[in-house]
XYZ file of C-alpha atoms in Angstrom:
294
model
C 102.660 -13.390 -5.092
C 102.026 -12.008 -1.605
C 100.880 -8.597 -2.887
C 98.374 -10.251 -5.246
C 97.089 -12.369 -2.344
C 96.569 -9.225 -0.239
C 94.744 -7.536 -3.120
C 92.489 -10.571 -3.504
C 91.748 -10.617 0.232
C 90.878 -6.902 0.316
C 88.683 -7.264 -2.776
C 86.921 -10.269 -1.260
C 86.289 -8.512 2.062
C 85.038 -5.333 0.339
C 82.651 -7.350 -1.843
C 81.453 -9.414 1.114
C 80.831 -6.288 3.201
C 78.834 -4.620 0.425
C 76.853 -7.861 0.057
C 75.491 -7.259 3.575
C 73.311 -4.441 2.261
C 72.321 -6.706 -0.617
C 71.097 -9.304 1.881
C 68.835 -6.748 3.569
C 67.190 -5.877 0.233
C 66.755 -9.561 -0.688
C 65.106 -10.180 2.685
C 62.794 -7.245 1.961
C 61.857 -8.733 -1.437
C 61.162 -12.179 0.024
C 59.068 -10.631 2.779
C 57.006 -8.536 0.359
C 56.207 -11.488 -1.921
C 55.811 -13.840 1.073
C 58.181 -16.330 -0.577
C 57.990 -19.629 1.352
C 61.369 -20.486 2.947
C 61.527 -23.805 1.055
C 61.528 -21.920 -2.284
C 63.933 -19.123 -1.359
C 66.983 -21.245 -2.154
C 65.719 -21.681 -5.737
C 65.464 -17.919 -6.259
C 68.909 -17.364 -4.750
C 70.464 -20.174 -6.832
C 69.286 -18.751 -10.156
C 69.923 -15.226 -8.901
C 73.569 -16.098 -8.241
C 73.908 -17.774 -11.666
C 72.643 -14.583 -13.303
C 74.865 -12.438 -11.075
C 77.975 -14.378 -12.107
C 77.262 -13.753 -15.782
C 76.431 -10.066 -15.312
C 79.418 -9.344 -13.117
C 81.799 -11.226 -15.392
C 80.705 -9.085 -18.335
C 80.856 -5.859 -16.319
C 84.323 -6.631 -14.921
C 85.935 -7.352 -18.277
C 84.170 -4.395 -19.873
C 85.448 -2.185 -17.039
C 88.968 -3.588 -17.414
C 88.870 -2.823 -21.138
C 87.720 0.746 -20.489
C 90.470 1.322 -17.917
C 93.094 -0.078 -20.281
C 91.975 2.254 -23.071
C 90.876 5.300 -21.050
C 92.819 5.793 -17.817
C 90.646 8.766 -16.898
C 87.679 6.424 -16.404
C 89.132 5.759 -12.927
C 88.279 9.364 -12.037
C 84.669 8.655 -13.016
C 84.663 5.471 -10.914
C 86.107 7.297 -7.902
C 83.656 10.179 -8.151
C 80.766 7.744 -8.558
C 81.725 5.842 -5.400
C 81.914 9.056 -3.372
C 78.524 10.171 -4.715
C 77.098 6.752 -3.826
C 78.429 7.103 -0.278
C 76.843 10.559 0.005
C 73.557 9.224 -1.362
C 73.534 6.399 1.192
C 74.235 8.906 3.961
C 71.699 11.556 2.962
C 68.867 9.824 1.102
C 66.627 7.227 2.683
C 65.802 4.273 0.439
C 62.253 3.391 -0.589
C 61.128 0.108 1.004
C 57.921 -0.130 -1.068
C 58.673 -3.020 -3.440
C 55.292 -2.623 -5.183
C 56.467 0.702 -6.647
C 59.564 -0.848 -8.215
C 59.563 -0.095 -11.936
C 60.368 -3.728 -12.827
C 57.322 -4.981 -10.906
C 55.058 -2.398 -12.529
C 56.358 -3.176 -16.028
C 55.900 -6.924 -15.539
C 52.330 -6.442 -14.347
C 51.633 -4.104 -17.254
C 52.975 -6.240 -20.097
C 52.673 -9.808 -18.769
C 50.093 -11.914 -17.016
C 51.026 -12.127 -13.353
C 49.333 -14.462 -10.914
C 49.079 -13.647 -7.220
C 49.466 -17.300 -6.232
C 52.384 -19.717 -6.066
C 52.451 -22.980 -8.006
C 55.071 -24.891 -6.067
C 58.560 -23.827 -7.102
C 57.531 -22.929 -10.654
C 58.481 -19.561 -12.137
C 55.661 -19.812 -14.697
C 52.244 -21.392 -14.440
C 49.016 -21.673 -16.401
C 46.098 -19.742 -15.030
C 42.486 -19.783 -16.111
C 41.526 -16.723 -18.096
C 38.779 -14.658 -16.519
C 35.678 -14.438 -18.724
C 34.521 -10.997 -19.825
C 30.908 -9.852 -19.920
C 28.955 -7.342 -21.979
C 25.321 -6.358 -22.410
C 23.253 -7.657 -25.297
C 20.579 -5.765 -27.225
C 18.044 -6.486 -24.499
C 20.330 -5.037 -21.858
C 21.096 -8.379 -20.249
C 24.662 -9.158 -19.225
C 26.080 -12.138 -21.143
C 29.483 -13.798 -21.301
C 31.587 -12.799 -24.287
C 32.629 -15.668 -26.581
C 36.279 -16.716 -26.340
C 38.458 -15.653 -29.283
C 38.881 -18.257 -32.012
C 41.758 -20.621 -31.225
C 42.125 -19.413 -27.654
C 42.598 -21.745 -24.726
C 40.860 -21.629 -21.378
C 44.202 -21.088 -19.665
C 47.290 -19.010 -20.420
C 50.854 -18.829 -19.114
C 51.456 -16.384 -16.298
C 54.381 -15.228 -14.164
C 54.340 -16.362 -10.544
C 55.471 -14.185 -7.611
C 58.532 -16.458 -7.412
C 59.711 -15.220 -10.822
C 58.968 -11.605 -9.891
C 61.150 -12.004 -6.813
C 63.918 -13.482 -9.011
C 63.744 -10.476 -11.353
C 64.089 -8.081 -8.412
C 66.977 -10.078 -6.920
C 68.800 -9.853 -10.277
C 68.143 -6.111 -10.543
C 69.287 -5.637 -6.946
C 72.557 -7.401 -7.694
C 73.028 -5.318 -10.838
C 72.590 -2.117 -8.814
C 75.053 -3.261 -6.146
C 77.520 -4.451 -8.802
C 77.666 -0.908 -10.175
C 79.020 0.126 -6.749
C 81.151 -2.863 -5.843
C 83.023 -3.465 -9.103
C 84.554 0.056 -9.252
C 85.409 -0.411 -5.563
C 87.456 -3.530 -6.377
C 89.213 -1.707 -9.222
C 90.356 0.764 -6.560
C 92.200 -2.130 -4.914
C 93.783 -3.620 -8.037
C 93.630 -3.076 -11.813
C 94.194 -6.806 -12.423
C 90.931 -8.103 -13.986
C 91.690 -11.668 -12.867
C 91.909 -10.656 -9.195
C 88.839 -8.428 -9.551
C 86.881 -11.273 -11.170
C 87.883 -14.042 -8.757
C 87.407 -11.961 -5.592
C 83.985 -10.855 -6.838
C 82.869 -14.304 -7.938
C 83.942 -16.178 -4.807
C 82.303 -13.537 -2.625
C 79.065 -13.878 -4.609
C 79.140 -17.699 -4.501
C 78.807 -17.501 -0.725
C 75.871 -15.094 -0.883
C 73.189 -17.785 -0.548
C 74.752 -19.304 2.577
C 75.369 -15.818 3.970
C 71.715 -14.896 3.408
C 70.348 -17.864 5.358
C 72.820 -17.152 8.185
C 72.203 -13.417 8.491
C 68.764 -12.630 7.010
C 67.063 -12.648 10.404
C 69.932 -10.787 12.108
C 70.884 -8.146 9.545
C 68.556 -5.488 11.001
C 70.326 -5.766 14.355
C 73.548 -4.456 12.800
C 72.443 -0.841 13.090
C 75.938 0.534 12.403
C 76.495 -1.524 9.250
C 75.299 1.245 6.939
C 77.758 3.863 8.303
C 80.539 1.284 7.884
C 79.565 0.693 4.246
C 79.445 4.459 3.654
C 82.953 4.776 5.096
C 84.255 1.908 2.938
C 82.741 3.320 -0.270
C 84.075 6.803 0.492
C 87.531 5.399 1.276
C 87.855 3.407 -1.954
C 86.462 6.376 -3.900
C 89.117 8.687 -2.448
C 91.748 6.015 -3.092
C 90.761 5.894 -6.773
C 90.869 9.681 -7.080
C 94.305 9.882 -5.428
C 95.508 7.249 -7.867
C 93.987 8.736 -11.016
C 93.705 12.536 -10.639
C 97.382 13.655 -10.211
C 98.488 12.645 -13.758
C 95.688 14.842 -15.187
C 96.336 17.972 -13.109
C 97.791 19.733 -16.167
C 94.262 19.866 -17.586
C 93.434 22.234 -14.704
C 96.540 24.322 -15.348
C 98.482 22.684 -12.512
C 101.659 20.658 -12.591
C 101.355 16.941 -13.116
C 102.117 14.755 -10.132
C 102.767 11.092 -9.505
C 99.774 8.959 -8.506
C 99.311 8.690 -4.747
C 99.028 5.011 -3.898
C 97.537 3.770 -0.648
C 99.144 0.486 0.380
C 96.995 -2.643 0.150
C 97.652 -3.413 3.815
C 96.246 -0.007 4.787
C 93.152 -0.691 2.665
C 92.668 -4.056 4.375
C 92.979 -2.483 7.830
C 90.463 0.261 6.980
C 87.873 -2.170 5.564
C 88.203 -4.810 8.289
C 88.432 -2.123 10.975
C 85.232 -0.419 9.789
C 83.318 -3.716 9.760
C 84.689 -4.794 13.144
C 83.855 -1.438 14.728
C 80.329 -1.532 13.248
C 79.796 -5.038 14.645
C 81.066 -4.152 18.127
C 79.009 -0.946 18.297
C 75.890 -2.815 17.116
C 76.321 -5.283 19.985
C 77.180 -2.659 22.605
C 74.500 -0.167 21.468
C 71.651 -2.360 20.124
C 68.647 -0.989 18.285
C 65.656 0.045 20.352
C 62.655 -2.327 20.172
C 60.576 0.431 18.550
C 63.163 0.833 15.770
C 63.330 -2.868 14.919
C 59.565 -3.124 15.173
C 58.982 -0.287 12.742
C 61.519 -1.779 10.360
C 59.863 -5.164 10.593
C 56.454 -3.687 9.830
C 57.818 -2.008 6.713
C 59.226 -5.346 5.567
C 55.983 -7.279 5.860
C 54.026 -8.348 2.811
C 51.331 -6.502 1.021
């Protein structure tokens, strides 16, 4: 009853806080592809639909692994701590054009540089090819038999959708183990994740233009990831200490209320510090320049 409600609340808040970083990346994608504001809701709508399916599968697969292999919690905990260290020590690459998904799409599919309303796919006229004849004059090559003058191509709107889906997949790899640190109940993990994701579109339109002003958000997310990682290790490592030649011990459980206070406290402190110590104009300017289109 009440304990399950607390676990749901902590899971929801953790997922919502990690979604903040997701919003920054989505804003970066929309800026790079110069997605018109009136079409952004379409990308986010289908992105959320895809995210619900992916996360549902990942959650129940993770629950099955935990049920069968308890030691997988050690892997989850270690992964979260490594992710926190990576966020703290390694600067992300803001160059969307170098994303492997974008390069693969441009390599194997026709990609147009122009929008066709809110369409993900459009027909574009094929460019004619030229070659030299026997006299050395340049002539247009004949079109292949049965070919049409236009072919289907991917629009930048669909490319942005692909990157939004990949972004959510990457963040899900972090956030889902974090929720399992709060509760092993797959129903609570699923519902807290799903309801947090359902509000992502509204959260994006509220915070997209403000997210860069929260300069202390990243340290707060690092703290939250490290905390839930340590919580998982304290819960899962003691029963396996005999493998290291030590005596087994009971799992060390951190109360759900403590987890809620740590998560909410980290976010509140990050918000207050961001308001009290705002970013310098030069910092926000440089960040804005990096987020502009091609």
